[in-house]
Amino acid sequence: QLFYGEEPSQQLPMALAFAMYLFCNNKKNDDSCGKCSSCAKMFKLMHPDLHFFYPTIKAQKGEEKTSESKRSFPEFQKILLENPQLNIDDWEKSLKSTKKPSIRSADLSTICELAGLRAYEGEYKLFIIWCAEKIAKKSSSILLKTLEEPGPKTIFILICNNPDSLLSTIKSRLQIKRFK
């Protein structure tokens, strides 16, 4: 799925609500129960089958092997729990760097590795790629096959403000949902 729209603060809360419903053990007809163990984990953004990837600053010099999204998740988690309508400008300010953040090859390789594994606890695995327009263009091909042929019960939600900024090869593999 590709979630985009003019008001960038709405797509991430919708993706989180969808994730909560997807993982809920006692779904109601139109919402998650908000009480089961899976919902409790989602309130803390700690469900083991939910994977976030987002723009980061490369922490170390040399060859990139570690997903900065995974390494820096505690900080991202804290900020997102404080503000579920987090926007890229606020996130960039929190990084306190003059460098522009991006989603690099180590993140995309980690996505592909995790996508090949079974769900840990729930029925599904869900990947939220926030600010997908920040995927490094030279690395984006890493993700193509995984997006085109995801494993069973593996869901991807890419969130961006401007879908035209995504490579057409990525965009062609997504169902597009515009938020007004």
XYZ file of N, CA and C in Angstrom:
540
model
N 0.844 -1.166 0.000
C 0.000 0.000 0.000
C 0.894 1.235 0.000
N 0.441 2.279 -0.637
C 1.085 3.582 -0.556
C 0.057 4.546 0.017
N 0.343 5.099 1.194
C -0.512 6.100 1.815
C 0.135 7.459 1.547
N -0.626 8.377 0.931
C -0.092 9.715 0.707
C -1.221 10.721 0.778
N -0.851 11.991 0.892
C -1.837 13.052 0.896
C -1.216 14.388 1.204
N -2.018 15.413 1.050
C -1.535 16.772 1.271
C -1.223 17.014 2.744
N -1.999 16.437 3.624
C -1.789 16.602 5.064
C -0.960 15.415 5.547
N 0.358 15.566 5.609
C 1.227 14.414 5.867
C 1.087 13.796 7.249
N 0.446 14.484 8.174
C 0.374 13.965 9.533
C -0.707 12.903 9.725
N -1.517 12.631 8.711
C -2.624 11.693 8.892
C -2.320 10.261 8.459
N -1.376 10.076 7.581
C -1.115 8.741 7.054
C -0.503 7.812 8.099
N 0.414 8.305 8.907
C 1.052 7.466 9.918
C 0.055 7.002 10.984
N -0.782 7.881 11.545
C -1.789 7.378 12.498
C -2.726 6.340 11.869
N -3.072 6.511 10.589
C -3.929 5.529 9.927
C -3.205 4.188 9.794
N -1.925 4.227 9.447
C -1.146 2.991 9.342
C -1.061 2.294 10.702
N -0.898 3.064 11.771
C -0.837 2.483 13.115
C -2.176 1.884 13.525
N -3.269 2.564 13.195
C -4.600 2.030 13.502
C -4.842 0.737 12.722
N -4.438 0.707 11.467
C -4.574 -0.501 10.661
C -3.756 -1.644 11.263
N -2.524 -1.338 11.682
C -1.665 -2.361 12.297
C -2.306 -2.912 13.566
N -2.849 -2.033 14.373
C -3.485 -2.469 15.612
C -4.661 -3.400 15.314
N -5.465 -3.037 14.335
C -6.603 -3.882 13.951
C -6.116 -5.227 13.402
N -5.094 -5.188 12.588
C -4.556 -6.395 11.974
C -4.059 -7.382 13.030
N -3.377 -6.879 14.050
C -2.795 -7.737 15.079
C -3.753 -8.080 16.210
N -4.863 -7.382 16.338
C -5.795 -7.564 17.461
C -6.288 -9.014 17.556
N -6.313 -9.523 18.770
C -6.773 -10.894 19.018
C -8.287 -10.994 19.170
N -8.952 -9.878 19.419
C -10.406 -9.864 19.651
C -11.053 -8.748 18.844
N -10.890 -8.795 17.527
C -11.412 -7.730 16.659
C -12.917 -7.572 16.818
N -13.355 -6.318 16.811
C -14.772 -6.010 16.710
C -15.072 -5.887 15.223
N -16.314 -5.689 14.859
C -16.659 -5.565 13.445
C -15.927 -4.431 12.758
N -15.694 -3.336 13.471
C -15.128 -2.160 12.825
C -13.923 -1.561 13.546
N -13.382 -2.279 14.530
C -12.241 -1.717 15.255
C -11.533 -2.809 16.049
N -10.351 -2.481 16.515
C -9.635 -3.394 17.402
C -10.231 -3.277 18.804
N -9.973 -4.272 19.641
C -10.573 -4.266 20.981
C -9.889 -3.267 21.913
N -8.601 -3.012 21.698
C -7.874 -2.080 22.547
C -7.482 -2.654 23.890
N -7.751 -3.952 24.122
C -7.518 -4.534 25.448
C -6.635 -5.784 25.431
N -6.569 -6.484 24.316
C -5.824 -7.749 24.281
C -4.314 -7.487 24.354
N -3.546 -8.551 24.473
C -2.096 -8.397 24.589
C -1.488 -7.762 23.338
N -2.021 -8.079 22.162
C -1.495 -7.469 20.936
C -1.779 -5.972 20.893
N -2.976 -5.575 21.292
C -3.304 -4.142 21.333
C -2.418 -3.420 22.349
N -2.171 -4.063 23.501
C -1.302 -3.453 24.515
C 0.098 -3.233 23.951
N 0.585 -4.181 23.170
C 1.908 -4.034 22.552
C 1.896 -2.923 21.511
N 0.805 -2.798 20.779
C 0.709 -1.731 19.774
C 0.663 -0.354 20.426
N 0.011 -0.239 21.581
C -0.011 1.057 22.275
C 1.394 1.513 22.638
N 2.327 0.564 22.780
C 3.717 0.877 23.101
C 4.622 0.783 21.871
N 4.029 0.445 20.715
C 4.776 0.228 19.469
C 5.831 -0.860 19.643
N 5.449 -1.930 20.343
C 6.391 -2.998 20.649
C 5.950 -4.358 20.105
N 5.001 -4.399 19.194
C 4.574 -5.694 18.653
C 5.716 -6.267 17.822
N 6.090 -7.530 18.045
C 7.257 -8.091 17.353
C 7.087 -8.276 15.845
N 5.872 -8.189 15.334
C 5.649 -8.352 13.898
C 5.438 -7.023 13.184
N 5.637 -5.921 13.902
C 5.556 -4.582 13.321
C 6.984 -4.056 13.162
N 7.312 -3.664 11.951
C 8.671 -3.204 11.650
C 8.604 -1.816 11.025
N 9.296 -0.864 11.654
C 9.361 0.513 11.162
C 10.682 0.759 10.459
N 10.608 1.462 9.353
C 11.798 1.953 8.665
C 11.513 3.393 8.294
N 12.497 4.250 8.470
C 12.296 5.689 8.360
C 13.649 6.341 8.107
N 13.666 7.599 7.696
C 14.935 8.273 7.405
C 15.792 8.444 8.660
N 17.056 8.154 8.518
C 18.009 8.311 9.613
C 19.299 8.927 9.057
N 20.166 9.265 9.979
C 21.494 9.755 9.636
C 22.456 8.595 9.859
N 23.307 8.366 8.916
C 24.296 7.296 9.057
C 25.194 7.614 10.247
N 25.239 6.699 11.206
C 25.943 6.960 12.460
C 27.449 6.760 12.361
N 27.886 5.805 11.554
C 29.304 5.486 11.513
C 29.823 5.555 10.086
N 31.084 5.835 9.972
C 31.715 5.859 8.651
C 32.032 4.432 8.229
N 32.358 4.287 6.953
C 32.730 2.966 6.461
C 31.551 2.275 5.798
N 31.728 0.991 5.586
C 30.706 0.221 4.890
C 29.443 0.119 5.737
N 28.326 0.309 5.091
C 27.037 0.313 5.773
C 26.493 -1.116 5.854
N 26.351 -1.618 7.083
C 25.820 -2.971 7.260
C 24.680 -3.009 8.253
N 24.580 -2.002 9.098
C 23.580 -1.987 10.153
C 22.420 -1.086 9.760
N 21.219 -1.585 9.957
C 20.035 -0.768 9.714
C 19.960 0.314 10.788
N 20.081 1.541 10.371
C 19.979 2.650 11.319
C 18.560 2.763 11.875
N 17.554 2.352 11.104
C 16.175 2.371 11.601
C 16.022 1.434 12.795
N 16.642 0.274 12.718
C 16.567 -0.670 13.839
C 17.413 -0.183 15.013
N 18.598 0.342 14.712
C 19.493 0.796 15.763
C 18.906 1.977 16.543
N 18.277 2.897 15.836
C 17.777 4.113 16.486
C 16.288 4.043 16.830
N 15.687 2.864 16.750
C 14.244 2.764 16.983
C 13.799 3.273 18.358
N 14.521 3.031 19.454
C 14.026 3.547 20.746
C 13.752 5.054 20.738
N 14.606 5.817 20.083
C 14.394 7.271 20.001
C 13.177 7.590 19.125
N 13.079 6.928 17.977
C 11.937 7.130 17.087
C 10.641 6.739 17.804
N 10.664 5.610 18.490
C 9.500 5.119 19.235
C 9.051 6.153 20.269
N 9.990 6.698 21.021
C 9.668 7.695 22.053
C 8.998 8.919 21.427
N 9.586 9.423 20.366
C 9.051 10.621 19.709
C 7.688 10.338 19.096
N 7.522 9.167 18.476
C 6.244 8.813 17.841
C 5.149 8.603 18.885
N 5.476 8.014 20.026
C 4.479 7.843 21.084
C 4.039 9.199 21.650
N 4.959 10.151 21.697
C 4.620 11.499 22.163
C 3.779 12.244 21.134
N 4.025 11.953 19.844
C 3.324 12.662 18.774
C 3.036 11.712 17.613
N 1.887 11.004 17.641
C 1.566 10.070 16.553
C 1.398 10.746 15.190
N 1.284 12.067 15.174
C 1.179 12.798 13.911
C 2.524 13.411 13.538
N 3.576 12.714 13.892
C 4.930 13.163 13.622
C 5.103 13.500 12.145
N 5.793 14.586 11.879
C 6.098 14.938 10.485
C 7.608 14.937 10.290
N 8.022 14.927 9.069
C 9.445 14.796 8.752
C 10.256 15.980 9.273
N 9.689 17.171 9.276
C 10.429 18.334 9.768
C 10.760 18.184 11.252
N 9.773 17.760 12.042
C 10.019 17.560 13.475
C 11.020 16.432 13.708
N 10.920 15.376 12.908
C 11.857 14.267 13.044
C 13.283 14.731 12.707
N 13.433 15.472 11.618
C 14.768 15.951 11.227
C 15.366 16.847 12.317
N 14.545 17.695 12.926
C 15.040 18.552 14.014
C 15.525 17.711 15.184
N 14.824 16.625 15.489
C 15.205 15.777 16.621
C 16.542 15.069 16.385
N 16.939 14.920 15.122
C 18.195 14.238 14.807
C 19.414 15.113 15.071
N 19.196 16.417 15.164
C 20.263 17.374 15.484
C 21.494 17.162 14.602
N 21.259 17.201 13.317
C 22.354 17.020 12.367
C 22.151 17.961 11.181
N 23.242 18.332 10.573
C 23.146 19.147 9.367
C 22.954 18.275 8.130
N 23.199 16.978 8.280
C 23.014 16.047 7.164
C 21.532 15.755 6.972
N 21.170 15.461 5.729
C 19.786 15.089 5.421
C 19.602 13.594 5.667
N 18.553 13.196 6.380
C 18.336 11.770 6.633
C 17.813 11.049 5.389
N 18.077 9.760 5.340
C 17.581 8.940 4.234
C 17.374 7.503 4.706
N 16.711 6.744 3.875
C 16.539 5.304 4.098
C 17.523 4.635 3.144
N 18.545 4.007 3.700
C 19.665 3.509 2.898
C 19.622 1.995 2.684
N 20.624 1.511 1.986
C 20.664 0.109 1.569
C 20.623 -0.869 2.743
N 21.251 -0.551 3.866
C 21.220 -1.465 5.011
C 19.793 -1.635 5.526
N 19.008 -0.548 5.523
C 17.600 -0.644 5.926
C 16.823 -1.525 4.953
N 17.027 -1.303 3.661
C 16.294 -2.063 2.652
C 16.684 -3.535 2.672
N 17.944 -3.826 2.898
C 18.378 -5.226 3.017
C 17.759 -5.883 4.244
N 17.668 -5.141 5.334
C 17.044 -5.667 6.555
C 15.567 -5.954 6.315
N 14.888 -5.065 5.594
C 13.484 -5.306 5.247
C 13.358 -6.628 4.493
N 14.197 -6.838 3.503
C 14.131 -8.060 2.693
C 14.401 -9.299 3.537
N 15.363 -9.215 4.452
C 15.657 -10.345 5.342
C 14.468 -10.659 6.237
N 13.928 -9.642 6.880
C 12.801 -9.842 7.795
C 11.552 -10.318 7.061
N 11.365 -9.842 5.837
C 10.194 -10.236 5.053
C 10.224 -11.728 4.728
N 11.411 -12.309 4.692
C 11.541 -13.727 4.392
C 11.282 -14.632 5.585
N 11.131 -14.054 6.769
C 10.883 -14.841 7.982
C 9.391 -14.946 8.263
N 9.025 -15.942 9.049
C 7.624 -16.071 9.460
C 7.293 -15.029 10.521
N 6.008 -14.754 10.659
C 5.563 -13.850 11.722
C 5.944 -14.475 13.063
N 6.352 -13.650 13.987
C 6.808 -14.131 15.286
C 5.645 -14.489 16.203
N 4.676 -13.602 16.273
C 3.602 -13.782 17.233
C 2.226 -13.755 16.576
N 2.049 -12.857 15.669
C 0.752 -12.703 15.031
C 0.661 -13.527 13.767
N -0.418 -13.311 13.081
C -0.634 -13.997 11.820
C 0.100 -13.303 10.679
N 0.303 -11.994 10.834
C 0.873 -11.158 9.785
C 2.196 -10.539 10.220
N 2.974 -10.109 9.224
C 4.118 -9.216 9.422
C 3.752 -7.921 8.718
N 4.023 -6.806 9.357
C 3.681 -5.519 8.777
C 4.908 -4.616 8.802
N 5.223 -4.058 7.640
C 6.334 -3.132 7.491
C 5.768 -1.756 7.179
N 6.120 -0.775 7.996
C 5.749 0.609 7.731
C 7.023 1.340 7.340
N 7.035 1.835 6.119
C 8.176 2.607 5.628
C 7.713 4.058 5.556
N 8.084 4.804 6.593
C 7.637 6.183 6.746
C 8.583 7.118 5.994
N 8.021 8.073 5.295
C 8.784 9.014 4.453
C 9.519 8.246 3.364
N 8.774 7.408 2.655
C 9.350 6.541 1.626
C 10.048 7.324 0.525
N 9.702 8.594 0.349
C 10.387 9.390 -0.666
C 11.855 9.611 -0.303
N 12.237 9.286 0.923
C 13.621 9.435 1.374
C 14.451 8.163 1.138
N 13.867 7.169 0.447
C 14.648 5.982 0.095
C 15.733 6.420 -0.876
N 16.964 6.049 -0.569
C 18.088 6.408 -1.443
C 17.854 5.787 -2.816
N 17.811 6.628 -3.836
C 17.499 6.165 -5.201
C 18.440 5.052 -5.654
N 19.719 5.180 -5.331
C 20.683 4.177 -5.783
C 20.481 2.824 -5.105
N 19.729 2.784 -3.990
C 19.521 1.541 -3.254
C 18.123 0.956 -3.435
N 17.232 1.692 -4.044
C 15.823 1.296 -4.093
C 15.583 -0.032 -4.801
N 16.454 -0.409 -5.711
C 16.251 -1.671 -6.436
C 16.312 -2.880 -5.496
N 16.951 -2.732 -4.339
C 17.031 -3.817 -3.353
C 15.638 -4.274 -2.945
N 14.715 -3.339 -2.902
C 13.373 -3.598 -2.379
C 12.387 -4.136 -3.420
N 12.693 -4.016 -4.680
C 11.721 -4.300 -5.742
C 11.147 -5.711 -5.706
N 11.976 -6.721 -5.651
C 11.485 -8.100 -5.687
C 10.632 -8.406 -4.451
N 11.051 -7.912 -3.297
C 10.299 -8.146 -2.065
C 8.921 -7.492 -2.131
N 8.846 -6.289 -2.702
C 7.547 -5.628 -2.856
C 6.673 -6.347 -3.886
N 7.294 -6.833 -4.935
C 6.542 -7.483 -6.008
C 6.013 -8.852 -5.592
N 6.792 -9.579 -4.824
C 6.412 -10.930 -4.411
C 6.608 -11.088 -2.906
N 5.786 -10.400 -2.108
C 5.946 -10.528 -0.652
C 5.551 -11.936 -0.201
N 6.103 -12.344 0.899
C 5.740 -13.636 1.468
C 4.284 -13.639 1.901
N 3.770 -14.813 2.233
C 2.384 -14.888 2.685
C 2.163 -14.037 3.941
N 1.058 -13.351 3.962
C 0.645 -12.524 5.097
C 1.715 -11.513 5.503
N 2.373 -10.954 4.493
C 3.346 -9.883 4.691
C 2.790 -8.639 4.023
N 2.678 -7.571 4.808
C 2.064 -6.338 4.317
C 3.066 -5.195 4.425
N 3.108 -4.386 3.375
C 3.947 -3.195 3.352
C 3.048 -1.975 3.240
N 3.332 -0.978 4.068
C 2.690 0.329 3.932
C 3.808 1.350 3.786
N 3.869 1.957 2.630
C 4.815 3.039 2.401
C 4.051 4.334 2.569
N 4.607 5.250 3.316
C 3.959 6.534 3.587
C 4.832 7.631 2.990
N 4.201 8.494 2.202
C 4.963 9.614 1.656
C 4.039 10.798 1.396
N 4.647 11.955 1.230
C 3.885 13.166 0.932
C 3.706 13.351 -0.562
N 4.683 12.907 -1.322
C 4.657 13.133 -2.759
C 4.951 11.829 -3.498
N 3.930 11.133 -3.984
C 4.163 9.853 -4.646
C 4.997 9.976 -5.917
N 5.009 11.159 -6.531
C 5.817 11.349 -7.737
C 7.310 11.309 -7.441
N 7.670 11.442 -6.172
C 9.087 11.392 -5.813
C 9.605 9.958 -5.677
N 8.696 8.984 -5.670
C 9.108 7.575 -5.633
C 9.473 7.109 -7.030
N 10.391 6.191 -7.113
C 10.710 5.608 -8.407
C 9.473 4.921 -8.976
N 9.265 5.045 -10.247
C 8.087 4.437 -10.871
C 8.090 2.920 -10.712
N 9.265 2.296 -10.630
C 9.326 0.843 -10.443
C 8.821 0.431 -9.066
N 8.979 1.281 -8.075
C 8.426 1.002 -6.740
C 6.935 1.296 -6.743
N 6.572 2.463 -7.251
C 5.164 2.880 -7.256
C 4.271 1.891 -8.005
N 4.787 1.288 -9.063
C 3.984 0.358 -9.871
C 3.636 -0.922 -9.113
N 4.306 -1.183 -8.000
C 4.061 -2.393 -7.227
C 3.121 -2.153 -6.042
N 2.567 -0.946 -5.947
C 1.779 -0.555 -4.787
C 0.338 -0.213 -5.162
N -0.559 -0.454 -4.195
C -1.918 0.058 -4.302
C -1.893 1.439 -3.642
N -2.391 2.428 -4.340
C -2.262 3.808 -3.874
C -3.526 4.261 -3.164
N -3.352 4.784 -1.938
C -4.444 5.310 -1.125
C -4.162 6.767 -0.822
N -4.990 7.650 -1.370
C -4.791 9.074 -1.145
C -5.648 9.530 0.040
N -5.042 10.298 0.934
C -5.740 10.854 2.089
C -5.987 12.321 1.829
N -7.230 12.756 2.005
C -7.578 14.159 1.795
C -7.683 14.859 3.125
